[in-house]
mmCIF file of C-alpha atoms in Angstrom:
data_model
loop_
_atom_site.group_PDB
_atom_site.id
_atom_site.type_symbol
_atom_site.label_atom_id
_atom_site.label_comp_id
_atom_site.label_asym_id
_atom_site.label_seq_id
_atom_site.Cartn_x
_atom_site.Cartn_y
_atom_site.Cartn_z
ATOM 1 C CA UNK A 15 -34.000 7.522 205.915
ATOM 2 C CA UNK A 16 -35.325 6.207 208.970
ATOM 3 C CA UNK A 17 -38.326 5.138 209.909
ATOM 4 C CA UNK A 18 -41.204 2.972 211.486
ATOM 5 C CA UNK A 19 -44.268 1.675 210.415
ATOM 6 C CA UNK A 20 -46.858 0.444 212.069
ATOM 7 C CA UNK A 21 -49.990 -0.124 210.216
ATOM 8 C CA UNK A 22 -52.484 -1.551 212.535
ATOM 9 C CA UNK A 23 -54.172 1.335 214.711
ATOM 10 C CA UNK A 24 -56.125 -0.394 216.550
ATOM 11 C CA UNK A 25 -56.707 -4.351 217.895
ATOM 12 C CA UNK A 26 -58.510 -6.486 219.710
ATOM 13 C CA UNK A 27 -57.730 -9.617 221.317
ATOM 14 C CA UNK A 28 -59.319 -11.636 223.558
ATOM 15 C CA UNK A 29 -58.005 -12.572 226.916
ATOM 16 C CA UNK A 30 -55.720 -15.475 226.996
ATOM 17 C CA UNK A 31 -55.240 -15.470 223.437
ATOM 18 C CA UNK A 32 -52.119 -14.351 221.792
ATOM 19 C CA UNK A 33 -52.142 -11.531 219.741
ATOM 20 C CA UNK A 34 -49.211 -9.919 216.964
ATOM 21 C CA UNK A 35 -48.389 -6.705 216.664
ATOM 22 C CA UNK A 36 -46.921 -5.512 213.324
ATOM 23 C CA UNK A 37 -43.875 -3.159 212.820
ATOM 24 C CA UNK A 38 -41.450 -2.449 210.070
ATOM 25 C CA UNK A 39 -38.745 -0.414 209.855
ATOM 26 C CA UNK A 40 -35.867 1.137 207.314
ATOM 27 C CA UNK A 41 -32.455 2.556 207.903
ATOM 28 C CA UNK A 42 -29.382 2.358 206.011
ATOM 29 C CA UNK A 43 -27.432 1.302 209.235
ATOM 30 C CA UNK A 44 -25.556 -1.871 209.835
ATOM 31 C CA UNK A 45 -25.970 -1.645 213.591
ATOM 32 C CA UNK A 46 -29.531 -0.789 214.957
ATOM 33 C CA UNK A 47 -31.532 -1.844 217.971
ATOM 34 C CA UNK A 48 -35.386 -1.961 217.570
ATOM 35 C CA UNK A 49 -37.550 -1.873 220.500
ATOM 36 C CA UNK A 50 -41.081 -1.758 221.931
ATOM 37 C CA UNK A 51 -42.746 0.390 224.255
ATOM 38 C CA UNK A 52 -46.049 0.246 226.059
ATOM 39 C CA UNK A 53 -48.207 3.172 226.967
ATOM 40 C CA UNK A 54 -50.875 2.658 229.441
ATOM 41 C CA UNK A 55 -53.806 5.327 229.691
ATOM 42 C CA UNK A 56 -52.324 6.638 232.557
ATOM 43 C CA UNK A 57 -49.188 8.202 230.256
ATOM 44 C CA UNK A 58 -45.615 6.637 231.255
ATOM 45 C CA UNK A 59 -43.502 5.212 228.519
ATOM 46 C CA UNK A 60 -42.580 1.358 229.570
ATOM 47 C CA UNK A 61 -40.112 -0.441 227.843
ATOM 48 C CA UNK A 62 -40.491 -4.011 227.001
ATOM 49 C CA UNK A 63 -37.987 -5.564 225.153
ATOM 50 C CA UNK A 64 -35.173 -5.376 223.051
ATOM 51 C CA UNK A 65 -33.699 -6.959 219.904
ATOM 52 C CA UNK A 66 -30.278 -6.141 217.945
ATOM 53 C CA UNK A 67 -29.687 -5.727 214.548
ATOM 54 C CA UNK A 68 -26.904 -8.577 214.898
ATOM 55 C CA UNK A 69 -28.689 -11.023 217.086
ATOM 56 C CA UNK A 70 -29.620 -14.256 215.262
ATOM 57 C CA UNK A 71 -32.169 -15.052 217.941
ATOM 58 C CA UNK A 72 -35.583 -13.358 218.637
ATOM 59 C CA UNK A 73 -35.572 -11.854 222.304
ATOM 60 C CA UNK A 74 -38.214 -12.832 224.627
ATOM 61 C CA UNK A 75 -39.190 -11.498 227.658
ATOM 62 C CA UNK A 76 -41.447 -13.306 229.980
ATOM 63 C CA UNK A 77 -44.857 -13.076 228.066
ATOM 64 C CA UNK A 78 -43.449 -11.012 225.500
ATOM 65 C CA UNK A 79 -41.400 -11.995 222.069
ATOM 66 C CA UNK A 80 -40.122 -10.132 219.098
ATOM 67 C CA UNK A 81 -40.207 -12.054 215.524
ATOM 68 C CA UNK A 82 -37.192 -10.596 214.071
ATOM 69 C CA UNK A 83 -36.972 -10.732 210.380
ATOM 70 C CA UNK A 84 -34.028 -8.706 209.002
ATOM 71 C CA UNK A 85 -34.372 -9.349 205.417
ATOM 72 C CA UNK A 86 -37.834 -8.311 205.361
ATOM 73 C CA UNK A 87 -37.068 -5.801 207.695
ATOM 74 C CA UNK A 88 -39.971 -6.458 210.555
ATOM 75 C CA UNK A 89 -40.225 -6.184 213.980
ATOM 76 C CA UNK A 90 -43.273 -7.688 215.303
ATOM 77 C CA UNK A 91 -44.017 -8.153 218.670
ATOM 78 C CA UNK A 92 -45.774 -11.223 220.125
ATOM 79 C CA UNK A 93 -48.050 -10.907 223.209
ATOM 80 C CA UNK A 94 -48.932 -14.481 224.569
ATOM 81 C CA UNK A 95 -51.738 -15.131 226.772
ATOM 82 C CA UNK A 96 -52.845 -11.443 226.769
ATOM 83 C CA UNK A 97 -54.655 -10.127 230.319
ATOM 84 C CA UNK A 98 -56.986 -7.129 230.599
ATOM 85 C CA UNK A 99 -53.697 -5.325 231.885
ATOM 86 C CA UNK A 100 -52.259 -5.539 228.479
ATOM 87 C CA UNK A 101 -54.714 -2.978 227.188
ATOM 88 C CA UNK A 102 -52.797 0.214 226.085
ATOM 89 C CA UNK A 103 -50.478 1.861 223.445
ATOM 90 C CA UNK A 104 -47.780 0.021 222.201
ATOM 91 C CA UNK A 105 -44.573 1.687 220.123
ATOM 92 C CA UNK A 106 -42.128 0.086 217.981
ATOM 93 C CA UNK A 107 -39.117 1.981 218.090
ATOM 94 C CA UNK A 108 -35.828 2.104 216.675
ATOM 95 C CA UNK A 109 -32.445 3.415 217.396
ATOM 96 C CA UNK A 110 -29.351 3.412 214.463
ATOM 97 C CA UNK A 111 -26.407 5.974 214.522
ATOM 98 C CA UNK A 112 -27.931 8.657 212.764
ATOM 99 C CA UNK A 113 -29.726 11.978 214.358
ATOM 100 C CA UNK A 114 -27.472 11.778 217.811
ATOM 101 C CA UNK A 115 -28.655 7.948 218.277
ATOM 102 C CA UNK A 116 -32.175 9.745 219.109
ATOM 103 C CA UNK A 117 -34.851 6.825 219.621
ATOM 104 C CA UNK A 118 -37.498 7.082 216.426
ATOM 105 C CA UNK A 119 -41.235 5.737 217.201
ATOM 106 C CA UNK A 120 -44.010 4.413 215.127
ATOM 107 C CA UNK A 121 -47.707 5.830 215.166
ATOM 108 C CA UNK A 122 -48.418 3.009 217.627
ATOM 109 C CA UNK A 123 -51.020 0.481 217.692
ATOM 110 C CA UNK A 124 -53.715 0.747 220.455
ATOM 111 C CA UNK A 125 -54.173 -2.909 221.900
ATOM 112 C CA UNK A 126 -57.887 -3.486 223.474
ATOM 113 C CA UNK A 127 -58.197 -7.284 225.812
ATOM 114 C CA UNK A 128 -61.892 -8.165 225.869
ATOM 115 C CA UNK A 129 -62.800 -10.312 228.882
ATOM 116 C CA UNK B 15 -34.972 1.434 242.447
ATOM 117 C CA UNK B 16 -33.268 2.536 239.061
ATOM 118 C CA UNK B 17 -35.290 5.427 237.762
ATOM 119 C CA UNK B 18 -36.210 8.472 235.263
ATOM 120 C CA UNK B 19 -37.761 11.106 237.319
ATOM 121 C CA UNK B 20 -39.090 14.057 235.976
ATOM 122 C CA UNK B 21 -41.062 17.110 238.590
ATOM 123 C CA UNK B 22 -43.396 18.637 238.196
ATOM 124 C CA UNK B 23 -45.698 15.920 236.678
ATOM 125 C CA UNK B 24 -48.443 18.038 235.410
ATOM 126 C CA UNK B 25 -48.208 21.970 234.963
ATOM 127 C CA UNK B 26 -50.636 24.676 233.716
ATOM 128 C CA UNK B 27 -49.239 27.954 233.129
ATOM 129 C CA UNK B 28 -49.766 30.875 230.979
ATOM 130 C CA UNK B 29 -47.916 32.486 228.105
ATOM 131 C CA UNK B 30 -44.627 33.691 228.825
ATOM 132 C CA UNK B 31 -44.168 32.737 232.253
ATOM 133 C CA UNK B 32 -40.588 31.141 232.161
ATOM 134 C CA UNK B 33 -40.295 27.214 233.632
ATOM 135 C CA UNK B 34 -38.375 24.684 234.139
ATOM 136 C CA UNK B 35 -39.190 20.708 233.988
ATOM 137 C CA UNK B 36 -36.896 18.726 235.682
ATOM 138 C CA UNK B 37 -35.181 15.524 234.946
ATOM 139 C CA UNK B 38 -33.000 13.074 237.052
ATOM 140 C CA UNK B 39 -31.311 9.777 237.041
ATOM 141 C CA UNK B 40 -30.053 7.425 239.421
ATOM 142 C CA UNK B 41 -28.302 5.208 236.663
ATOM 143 C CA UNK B 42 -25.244 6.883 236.212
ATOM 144 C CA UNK B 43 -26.479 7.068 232.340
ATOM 145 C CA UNK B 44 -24.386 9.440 229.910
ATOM 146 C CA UNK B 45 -26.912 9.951 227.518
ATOM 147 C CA UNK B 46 -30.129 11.509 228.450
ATOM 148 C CA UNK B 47 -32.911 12.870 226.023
ATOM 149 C CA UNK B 48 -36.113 15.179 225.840
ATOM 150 C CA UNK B 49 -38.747 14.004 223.556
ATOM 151 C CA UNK B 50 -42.278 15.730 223.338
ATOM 152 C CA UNK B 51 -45.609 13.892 222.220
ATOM 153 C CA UNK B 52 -48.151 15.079 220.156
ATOM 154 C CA UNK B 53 -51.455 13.560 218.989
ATOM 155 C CA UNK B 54 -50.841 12.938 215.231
ATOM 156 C CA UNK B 55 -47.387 13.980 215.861
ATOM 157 C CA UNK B 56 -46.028 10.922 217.444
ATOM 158 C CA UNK B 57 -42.703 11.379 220.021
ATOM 159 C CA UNK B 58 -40.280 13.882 218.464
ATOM 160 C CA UNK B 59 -36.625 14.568 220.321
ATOM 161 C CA UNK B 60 -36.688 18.282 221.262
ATOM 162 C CA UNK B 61 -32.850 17.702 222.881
ATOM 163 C CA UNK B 62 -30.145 15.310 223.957
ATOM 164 C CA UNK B 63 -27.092 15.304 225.631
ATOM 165 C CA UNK B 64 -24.238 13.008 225.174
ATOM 166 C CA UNK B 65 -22.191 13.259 228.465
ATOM 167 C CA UNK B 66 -21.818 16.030 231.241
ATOM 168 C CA UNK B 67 -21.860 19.700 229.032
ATOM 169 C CA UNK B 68 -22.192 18.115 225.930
ATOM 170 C CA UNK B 69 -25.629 19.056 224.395
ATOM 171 C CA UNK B 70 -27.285 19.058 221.201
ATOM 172 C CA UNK B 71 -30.202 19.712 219.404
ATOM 173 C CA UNK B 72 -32.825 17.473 217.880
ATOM 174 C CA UNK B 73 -35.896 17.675 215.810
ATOM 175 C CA UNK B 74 -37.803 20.072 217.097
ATOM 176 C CA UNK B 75 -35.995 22.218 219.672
ATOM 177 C CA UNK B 76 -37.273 25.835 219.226
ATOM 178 C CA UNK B 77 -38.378 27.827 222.047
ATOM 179 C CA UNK B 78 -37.084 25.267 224.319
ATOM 180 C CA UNK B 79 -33.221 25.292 226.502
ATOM 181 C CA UNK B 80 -31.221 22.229 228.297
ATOM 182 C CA UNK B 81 -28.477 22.456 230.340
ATOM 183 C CA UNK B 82 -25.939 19.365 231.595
ATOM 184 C CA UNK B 83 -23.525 20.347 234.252
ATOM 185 C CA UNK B 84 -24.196 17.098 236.072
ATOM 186 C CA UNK B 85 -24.357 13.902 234.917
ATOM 187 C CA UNK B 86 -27.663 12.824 236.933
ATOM 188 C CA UNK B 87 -29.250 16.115 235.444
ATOM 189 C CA UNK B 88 -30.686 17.263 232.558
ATOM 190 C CA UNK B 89 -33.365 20.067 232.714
ATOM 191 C CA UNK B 90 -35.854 21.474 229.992
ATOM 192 C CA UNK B 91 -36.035 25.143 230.109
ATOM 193 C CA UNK B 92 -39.107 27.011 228.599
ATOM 194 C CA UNK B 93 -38.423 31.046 228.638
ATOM 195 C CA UNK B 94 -40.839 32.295 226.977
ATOM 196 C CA UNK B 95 -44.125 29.665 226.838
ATOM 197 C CA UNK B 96 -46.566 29.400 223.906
ATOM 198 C CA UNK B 97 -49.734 27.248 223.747
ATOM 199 C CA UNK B 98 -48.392 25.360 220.803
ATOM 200 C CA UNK B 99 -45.841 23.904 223.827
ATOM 201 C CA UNK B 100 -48.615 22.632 225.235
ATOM 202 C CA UNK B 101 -47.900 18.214 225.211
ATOM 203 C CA UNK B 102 -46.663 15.633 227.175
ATOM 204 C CA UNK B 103 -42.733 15.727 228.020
ATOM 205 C CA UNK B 104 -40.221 12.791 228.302
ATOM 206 C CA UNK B 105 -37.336 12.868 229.821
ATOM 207 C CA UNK B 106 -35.074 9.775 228.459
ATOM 208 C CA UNK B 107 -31.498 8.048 229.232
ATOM 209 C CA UNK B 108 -29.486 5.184 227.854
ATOM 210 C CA UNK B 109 -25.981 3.815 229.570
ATOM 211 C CA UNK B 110 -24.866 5.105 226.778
ATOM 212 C CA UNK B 111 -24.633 6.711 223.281
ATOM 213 C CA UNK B 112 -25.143 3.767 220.950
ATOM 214 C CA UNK B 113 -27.838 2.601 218.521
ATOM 215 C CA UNK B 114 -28.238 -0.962 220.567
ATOM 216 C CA UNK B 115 -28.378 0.515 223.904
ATOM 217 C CA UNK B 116 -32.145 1.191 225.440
ATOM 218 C CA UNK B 117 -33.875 4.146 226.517
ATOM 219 C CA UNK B 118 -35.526 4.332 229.724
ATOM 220 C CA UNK B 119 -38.259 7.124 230.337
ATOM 221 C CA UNK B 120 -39.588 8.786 232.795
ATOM 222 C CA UNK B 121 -43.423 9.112 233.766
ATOM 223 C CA UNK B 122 -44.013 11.915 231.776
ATOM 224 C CA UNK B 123 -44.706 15.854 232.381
ATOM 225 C CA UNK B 124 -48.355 16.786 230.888
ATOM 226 C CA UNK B 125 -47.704 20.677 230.378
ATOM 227 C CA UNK B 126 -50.802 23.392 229.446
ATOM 228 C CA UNK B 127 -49.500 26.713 228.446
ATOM 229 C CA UNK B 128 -52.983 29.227 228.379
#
């Protein structure tokens, strides 16, 4: 069955640090894509990067990576040099060929930046 | 600007009052999605839509109604509102159907139903 885990409710980081968020997932799928979201206070759902179930190397976008490791079956999304902006909800989120290729989220982890 | 737009953005209404929450996109996407959250709940797909009059249900899609008859559009119908509707609304669309292909959202519809 699918599903996403994310066990870590709540973190803190301070500014300029980096700071990993954990996610694992199952599905009996081949092909999958797992992704993360951000969720600011003020609601909207932001997408931040992407990773396939077939790509060798971890994405990265801008400050933002994704530690991809398929036989353990994690997700986890690297924040580098965090800023007070990066305070919000963040959602890992996966998408295989089952359930009309709906999107499935995690509980979420709220991210706090102290200055 | 490629975009999810959804109207109204907030709403308060009362029981039974029949509504509609819009959804559009300028992507020329052929899948587009509803998903409502709930605290404790997480996101759950209330209904997606494959292409132009292909629609389908997902997880949680009582008391609710879509429609596709263009591909830009995909409203949420509500014909008879309850307060357990009450939550915050996405509206979601990919390129395409496909398990690799991402979901963009729009900024949300925060609905009360009194």
């Amino acid at each position: 069955a699918q599903k996403i885990t994310q066990t870590q409710p709540g973190m803190f980081v301070q500014e300029k640090e980096a700071v990993t968020l954990d996610c694992t997932y199952d599905t009996s799928d081949q092909s999958y894509g797992l992704f993360w979201y951000k969720q600011p206070s003020s609601g909207e759902m932001i997408f931040l990067i992407y990773q396939g179930s077939y790509d060798e190397q971890n994405a990265t976008e801008g400050r933002y990576s994704l530690n991809f490791q398929k036989a353990r079956k994690s997700a986890n999304l690297v924040i580098s040099a965090s800023q007070l902006g990066d305070s919000a909800m963040y959602f890992c989120a996966m998408r295989d060929n089952t359930g009309g290729f709906k999107t499935i989220f995690g509980a979420g982890t709220r991210l706090f930046v102290k200055a | 600007e490629a975009q999810v737009t959804q109207n109204p953005r907030y709403l308060i209404t009362v029981t039974g009052k029949k509504l509609t929450v819009t959804c559009s996109q300028n992507m020329n996407h052929e899948y587009m999605s509803w998903y409502r959250q709930d605290p404790g709940l997480g996101l759950r797909q209330i209904y997606y839509s494959m292409n132009v009059e292909v629609t389908d249900k997902g997880d949680v899609p009582e008391g609710y109604k879509v429609s596709r008859k263009e591909k830009r559009n995909f409203p949420l119908i509500l014909e008879s509102p309850s307060p357990n509707q009450t939550s915050l609304y996405f509206c979601a669309s990919s390129l395409i159907a496909s398990s690799t292909d991402t979901q963009y959202f729009g900024p949300g519809t925060r609905l009360t139903v009194l």
